[in-house]
XYZ file of C-alpha atoms in Angstrom:
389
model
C 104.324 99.929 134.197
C 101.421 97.329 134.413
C 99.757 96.265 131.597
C 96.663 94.430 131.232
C 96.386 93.079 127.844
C 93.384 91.199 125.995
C 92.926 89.276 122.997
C 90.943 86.138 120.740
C 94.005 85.249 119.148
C 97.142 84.199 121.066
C 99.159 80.604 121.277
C 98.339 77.806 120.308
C 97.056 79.492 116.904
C 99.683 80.970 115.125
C 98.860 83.962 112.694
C 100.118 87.359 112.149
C 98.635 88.495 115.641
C 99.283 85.992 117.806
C 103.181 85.880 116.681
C 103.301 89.472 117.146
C 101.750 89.371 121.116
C 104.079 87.012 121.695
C 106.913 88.622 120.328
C 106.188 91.471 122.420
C 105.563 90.071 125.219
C 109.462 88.261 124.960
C 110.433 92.093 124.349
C 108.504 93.495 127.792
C 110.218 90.242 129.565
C 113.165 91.574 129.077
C 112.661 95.064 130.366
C 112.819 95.569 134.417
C 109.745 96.690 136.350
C 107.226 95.705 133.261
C 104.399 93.892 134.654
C 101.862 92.486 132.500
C 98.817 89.827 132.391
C 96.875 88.413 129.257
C 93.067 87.300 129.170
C 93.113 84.660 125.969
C 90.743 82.033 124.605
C 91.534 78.454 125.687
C 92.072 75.919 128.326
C 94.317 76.648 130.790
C 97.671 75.198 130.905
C 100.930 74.170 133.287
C 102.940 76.536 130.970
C 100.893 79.553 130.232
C 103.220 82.612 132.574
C 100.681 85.444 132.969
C 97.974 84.147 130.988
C 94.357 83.731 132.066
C 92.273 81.370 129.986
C 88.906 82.416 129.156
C 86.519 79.677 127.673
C 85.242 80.442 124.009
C 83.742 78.960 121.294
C 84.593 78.825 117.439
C 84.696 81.497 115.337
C 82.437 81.143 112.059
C 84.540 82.436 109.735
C 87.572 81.086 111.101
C 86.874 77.673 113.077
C 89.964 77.449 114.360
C 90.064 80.877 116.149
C 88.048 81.215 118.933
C 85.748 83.927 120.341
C 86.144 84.366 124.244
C 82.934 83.593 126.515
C 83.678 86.055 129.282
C 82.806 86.185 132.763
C 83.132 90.215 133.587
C 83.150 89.549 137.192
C 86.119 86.793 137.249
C 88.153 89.301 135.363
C 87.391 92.262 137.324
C 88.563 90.491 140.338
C 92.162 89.919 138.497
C 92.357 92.946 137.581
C 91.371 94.432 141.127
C 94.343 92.580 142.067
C 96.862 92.882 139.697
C 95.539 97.060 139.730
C 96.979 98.260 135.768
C 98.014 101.062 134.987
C 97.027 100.339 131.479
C 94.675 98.149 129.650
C 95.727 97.056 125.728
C 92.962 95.228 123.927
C 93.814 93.479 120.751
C 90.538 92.342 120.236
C 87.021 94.302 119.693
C 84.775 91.312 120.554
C 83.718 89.996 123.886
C 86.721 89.963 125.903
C 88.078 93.333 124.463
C 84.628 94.619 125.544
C 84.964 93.708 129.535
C 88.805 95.463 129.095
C 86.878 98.429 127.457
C 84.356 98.172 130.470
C 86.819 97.990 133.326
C 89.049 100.819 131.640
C 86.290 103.427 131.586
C 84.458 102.712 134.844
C 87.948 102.540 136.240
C 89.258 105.461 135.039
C 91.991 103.718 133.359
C 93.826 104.618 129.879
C 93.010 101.957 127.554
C 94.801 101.754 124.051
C 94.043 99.067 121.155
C 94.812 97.624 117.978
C 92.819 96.781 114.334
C 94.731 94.146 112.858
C 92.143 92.224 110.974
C 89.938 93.580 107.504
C 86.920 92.089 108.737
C 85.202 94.276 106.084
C 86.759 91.741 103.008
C 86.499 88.683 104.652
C 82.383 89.171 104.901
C 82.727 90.371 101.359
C 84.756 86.996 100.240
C 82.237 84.644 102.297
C 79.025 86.999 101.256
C 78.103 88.335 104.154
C 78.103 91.976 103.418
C 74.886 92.581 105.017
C 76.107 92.480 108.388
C 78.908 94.830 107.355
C 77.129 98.318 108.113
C 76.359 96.884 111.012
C 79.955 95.565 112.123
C 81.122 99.147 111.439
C 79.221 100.673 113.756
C 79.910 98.712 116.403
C 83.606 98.897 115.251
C 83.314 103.184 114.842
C 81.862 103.210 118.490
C 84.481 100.586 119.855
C 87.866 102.450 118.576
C 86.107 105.797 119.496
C 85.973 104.687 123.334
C 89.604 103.989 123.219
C 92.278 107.013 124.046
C 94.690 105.320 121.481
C 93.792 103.256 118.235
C 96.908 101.850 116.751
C 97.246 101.096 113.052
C 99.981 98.711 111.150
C 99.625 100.477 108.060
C 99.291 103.648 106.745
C 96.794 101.832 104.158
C 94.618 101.193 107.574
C 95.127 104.736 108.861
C 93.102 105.961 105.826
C 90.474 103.609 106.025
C 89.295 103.689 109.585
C 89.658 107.274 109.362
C 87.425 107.424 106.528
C 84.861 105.110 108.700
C 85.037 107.798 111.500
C 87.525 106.410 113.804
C 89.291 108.956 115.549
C 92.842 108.790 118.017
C 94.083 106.813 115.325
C 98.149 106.527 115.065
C 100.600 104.794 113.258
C 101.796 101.663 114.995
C 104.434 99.997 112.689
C 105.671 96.317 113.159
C 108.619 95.108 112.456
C 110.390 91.863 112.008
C 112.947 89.518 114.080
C 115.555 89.898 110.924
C 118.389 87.788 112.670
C 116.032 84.979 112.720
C 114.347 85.556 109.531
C 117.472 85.818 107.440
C 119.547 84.510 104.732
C 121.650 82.892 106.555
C 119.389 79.428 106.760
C 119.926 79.337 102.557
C 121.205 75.634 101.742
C 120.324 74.447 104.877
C 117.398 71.347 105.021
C 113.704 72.450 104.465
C 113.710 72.563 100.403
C 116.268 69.806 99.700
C 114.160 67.699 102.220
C 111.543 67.768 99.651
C 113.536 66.312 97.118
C 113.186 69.208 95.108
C 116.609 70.208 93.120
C 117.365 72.639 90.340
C 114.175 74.564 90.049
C 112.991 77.883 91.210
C 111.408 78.201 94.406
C 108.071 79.914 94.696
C 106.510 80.400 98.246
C 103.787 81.468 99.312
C 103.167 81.567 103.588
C 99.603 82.418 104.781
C 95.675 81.072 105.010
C 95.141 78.368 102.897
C 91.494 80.331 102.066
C 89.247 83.196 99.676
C 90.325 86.101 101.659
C 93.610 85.410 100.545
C 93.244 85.354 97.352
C 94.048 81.410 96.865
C 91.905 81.024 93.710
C 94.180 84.019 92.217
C 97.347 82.428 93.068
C 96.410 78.797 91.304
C 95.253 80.355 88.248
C 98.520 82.698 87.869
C 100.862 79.181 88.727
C 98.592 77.388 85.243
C 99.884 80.369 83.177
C 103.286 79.993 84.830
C 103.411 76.402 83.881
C 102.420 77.140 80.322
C 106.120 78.185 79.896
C 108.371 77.147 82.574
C 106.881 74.238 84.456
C 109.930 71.998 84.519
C 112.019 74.708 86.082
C 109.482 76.232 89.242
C 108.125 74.472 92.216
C 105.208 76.415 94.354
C 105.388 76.057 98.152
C 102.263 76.652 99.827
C 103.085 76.721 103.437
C 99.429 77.135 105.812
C 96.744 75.518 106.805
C 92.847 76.498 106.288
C 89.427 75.708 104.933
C 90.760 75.853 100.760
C 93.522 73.407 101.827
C 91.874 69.921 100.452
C 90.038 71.558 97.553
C 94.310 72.766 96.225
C 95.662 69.167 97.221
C 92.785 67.795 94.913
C 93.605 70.062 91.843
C 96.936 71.306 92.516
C 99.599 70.234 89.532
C 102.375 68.401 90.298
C 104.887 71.187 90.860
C 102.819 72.755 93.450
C 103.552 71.369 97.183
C 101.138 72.165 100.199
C 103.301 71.582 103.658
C 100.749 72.535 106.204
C 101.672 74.578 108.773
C 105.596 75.331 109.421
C 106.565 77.354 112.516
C 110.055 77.936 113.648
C 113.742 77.151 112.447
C 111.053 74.717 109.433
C 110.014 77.945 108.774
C 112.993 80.046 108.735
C 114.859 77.955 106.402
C 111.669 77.298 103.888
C 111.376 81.592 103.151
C 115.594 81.607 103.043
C 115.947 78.436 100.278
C 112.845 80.352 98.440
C 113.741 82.624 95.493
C 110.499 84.299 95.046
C 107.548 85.073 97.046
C 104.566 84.976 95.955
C 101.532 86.743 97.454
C 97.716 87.510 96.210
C 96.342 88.901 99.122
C 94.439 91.814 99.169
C 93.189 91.607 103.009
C 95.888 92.590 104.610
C 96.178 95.391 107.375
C 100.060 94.780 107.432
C 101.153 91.924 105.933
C 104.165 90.033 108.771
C 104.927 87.231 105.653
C 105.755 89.954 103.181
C 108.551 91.380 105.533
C 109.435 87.789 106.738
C 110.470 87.230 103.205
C 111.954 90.565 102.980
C 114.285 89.633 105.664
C 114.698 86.416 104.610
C 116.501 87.864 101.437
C 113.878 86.706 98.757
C 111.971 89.317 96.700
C 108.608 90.045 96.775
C 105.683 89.722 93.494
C 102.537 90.986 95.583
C 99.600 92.533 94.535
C 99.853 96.584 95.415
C 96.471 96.672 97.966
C 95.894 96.379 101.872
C 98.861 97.240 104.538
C 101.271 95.682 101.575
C 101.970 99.323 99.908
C 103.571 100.393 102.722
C 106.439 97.574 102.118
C 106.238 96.782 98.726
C 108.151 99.293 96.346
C 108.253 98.177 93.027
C 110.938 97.023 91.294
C 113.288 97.572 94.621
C 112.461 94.960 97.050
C 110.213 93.288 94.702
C 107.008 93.572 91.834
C 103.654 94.679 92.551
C 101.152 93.404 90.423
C 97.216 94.382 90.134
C 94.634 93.050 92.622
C 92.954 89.587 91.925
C 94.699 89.687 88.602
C 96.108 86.144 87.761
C 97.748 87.349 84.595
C 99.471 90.564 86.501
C 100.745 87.949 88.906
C 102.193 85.534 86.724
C 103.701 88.041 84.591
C 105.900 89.182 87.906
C 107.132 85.968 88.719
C 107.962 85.217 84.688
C 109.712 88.828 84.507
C 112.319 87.506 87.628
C 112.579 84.235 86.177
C 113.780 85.493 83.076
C 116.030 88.028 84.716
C 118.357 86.403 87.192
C 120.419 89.533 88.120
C 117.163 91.394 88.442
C 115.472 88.821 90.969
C 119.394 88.732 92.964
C 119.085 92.597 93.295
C 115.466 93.236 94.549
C 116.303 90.229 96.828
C 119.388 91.970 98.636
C 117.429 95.311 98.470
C 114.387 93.497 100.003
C 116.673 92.565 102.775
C 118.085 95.592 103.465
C 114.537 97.018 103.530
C 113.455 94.810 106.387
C 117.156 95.521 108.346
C 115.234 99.089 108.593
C 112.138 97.608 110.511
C 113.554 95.716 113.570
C 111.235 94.161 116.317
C 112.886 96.272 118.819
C 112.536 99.108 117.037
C 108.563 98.904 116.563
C 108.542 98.111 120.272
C 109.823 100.686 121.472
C 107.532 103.097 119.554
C 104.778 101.518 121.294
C 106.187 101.984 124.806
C 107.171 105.249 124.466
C 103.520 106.176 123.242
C 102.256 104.057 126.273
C 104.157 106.034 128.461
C 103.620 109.627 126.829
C 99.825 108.054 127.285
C 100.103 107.286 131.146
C 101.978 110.881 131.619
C 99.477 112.953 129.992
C 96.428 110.951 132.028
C 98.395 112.665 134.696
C 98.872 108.556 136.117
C 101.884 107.824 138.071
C 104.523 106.001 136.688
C 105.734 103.669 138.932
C 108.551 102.551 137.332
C 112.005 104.250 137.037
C 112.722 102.301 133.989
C 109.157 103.653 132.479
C 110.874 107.426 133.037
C 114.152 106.678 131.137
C 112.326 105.489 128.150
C 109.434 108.775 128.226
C 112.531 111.310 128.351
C 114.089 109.508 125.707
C 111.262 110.379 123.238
């Protein structure tokens, strides 16, 4: 199977999407006769196996994402070459439009992804009257596509109430040997000279769509009762970053981005995670802490309902509510047994949604796709796994 794949957010950034391409792409690696390219933003580079740079600028909501500058002719002559049997666009914007242009006038299944609620993040920076607009565009996008894939069933429901149609459940999973409890005691807290308290962490955007301003206000009415025995973790980068470090109290510790075996250990040596965000389409830090064996308080909107079950992997708490928020990380503070259970339960709970597992899914529907397009499938391997399902 050949796959053409394109997307505005891939390595160097690191986010929930770009993690999750290149997690992927790891998994296709390591499956024979898989062939696959990847049109990303960025300048090229010596290491980049695959992947064709495409020039971009900056985003304006997000300056340090950036939105390809495509030339439709350069990439049709790759992909003239390289002849897919598939294209996958992770992206509706420029780029994903010249893979949604060669797919149709090349009579070539394309499938794609929504991963981002672009709806909320024009409400948070108050630009909701480009949002009619964006949907339409979006509604007429997705409806082009012979597959839409969704990461939650929270997402389902709201694209299908926008008019999206082909839309299927696409559920991701998580790399649970290396997010795991097996990293508690080892560096990342202790290196912060932090000893005897509670760990609260919180993994993300350092910004309004995330619900920051919720999340400072809840750790004030934390501190009004326990602030000699927590310490908040904020582990991200983004444009709220300076405005925290100015006003944040002195329990409260902003490490900037953290990626890796740095990152691994920080969620295992947590014992609570705490997370206000009600933009999510999925949510990859919620089951990263899952796995990592540390219970969730979350508020109960976005893709996070379909992981969060309250009171057994961890406490949901009311959207943009401060109070609701505080009062679920004060309830597991003051019950120790109560925050050890929901974290082994949490664990188990990710142990259920495996990286291989969510893979799969997607290449038996990519196959099941190529079959019933009545396109050959040139690889024997490609067979095994369609008879399987």
């Amino acid at each position: 199977m050949k796959i053409a794949f394109f997307t505005d957010t891939y390595l160097p950034q690191l986010n929930g999407v770009s993690t999750t391409m290149q997690q992927l792409f790891s998994y296709l690696d390591k499956i024979p006769g898989f062939e696959y390219i990847v049109f990303a933003p960025g300048p090229d580079t010596s290491t980049d196996k695959n992947i064709y740079r495409i020039h971009g600028m900056k985003f304006f909501l997000y300056p340090e994402c950036r939105v390809s500058i495509p030339n439709y002719y350069y990439i049709k002559k790759i992909l003239n070459r390289f002849k897919p049997d598939l294209i996958h666009d992770s992206t509706q914007f420029s780029i994903g439009l010249c893979g949604l242009l060669y797919a149709r006038k090349n009579s070539i299944p394309i499938t794609t992804v929504y991963h981002t609620n672009f709806s909320d993040y024009l409400a948070y920076y108050r630009l909701r009257l480009i949002d009619r607009v964006m949907w339409r565009y979006f509604t007429w996008f997705h409806n082009q596509c012979d597959i839409n894939f969704c990461p939650s069933l929270y997402t389902r429901d709201e694209l299908l109430q926008r008019g999206m149609k082909n839309l299927e459940l696409w559920v991701r999973g998580v790399d649970t040997d290396f997010f795991s409890p097996k990293y508690k005691g080892i560096l990342s807290v202790p290196y912060y000279h932090i000893h005897g308290k509670t760990i609260l962490l919180y993994v993300g955007r350092v910004a309004a769509e995330k619900n920051i301003g919720v999340l400072m206000h809840a750790m004030e009415i934390i501190n009004a009762k326990f602030h000699n025995k927590v310490h908040l973790f904020i582990v991200g980068d983004g444009p709220m970053l300076k405005q925290i470090e100015r006003c944040m109290p002195g329990n409260v510790t902003c490490t900037g981005f953290l990626t890796g075996l740095k990152l691994a250990k920080m969620y295992a040596n947590a014992d609570i995670f705490v997370f206000p965000s009600t933009s999510e389409t999925f949510g990859n830090v919620v089951l990263e802490a899952m796995s990592s064996g540390i219970p969730v308080v979350g508020a109960f909107s976005g893709g996070v309902q379909d992981s969060l079950i309250d009171g057994e992997n961890g406490i949901s708490c009311t959207p943009g509510d401060p109070a609701s928020l505080a009062d679920g990380v004060i309830r597991l503070l003051r019950n120790r047994e109560q925050l050890k259970m929901l974290g082994k339960q949490a664990r188990a709970h990710a142990l259920e949604m495996s990286l291989e597992t969510g893979f799969e899914q997607l290449i038996k529907r990519w196959a099941v796709l190529l079959n019933e397009s009545k396109a050959p499938l040139p690889v024997s391997g490609t067979q095994h796994i369609l008879n399987q399902s």
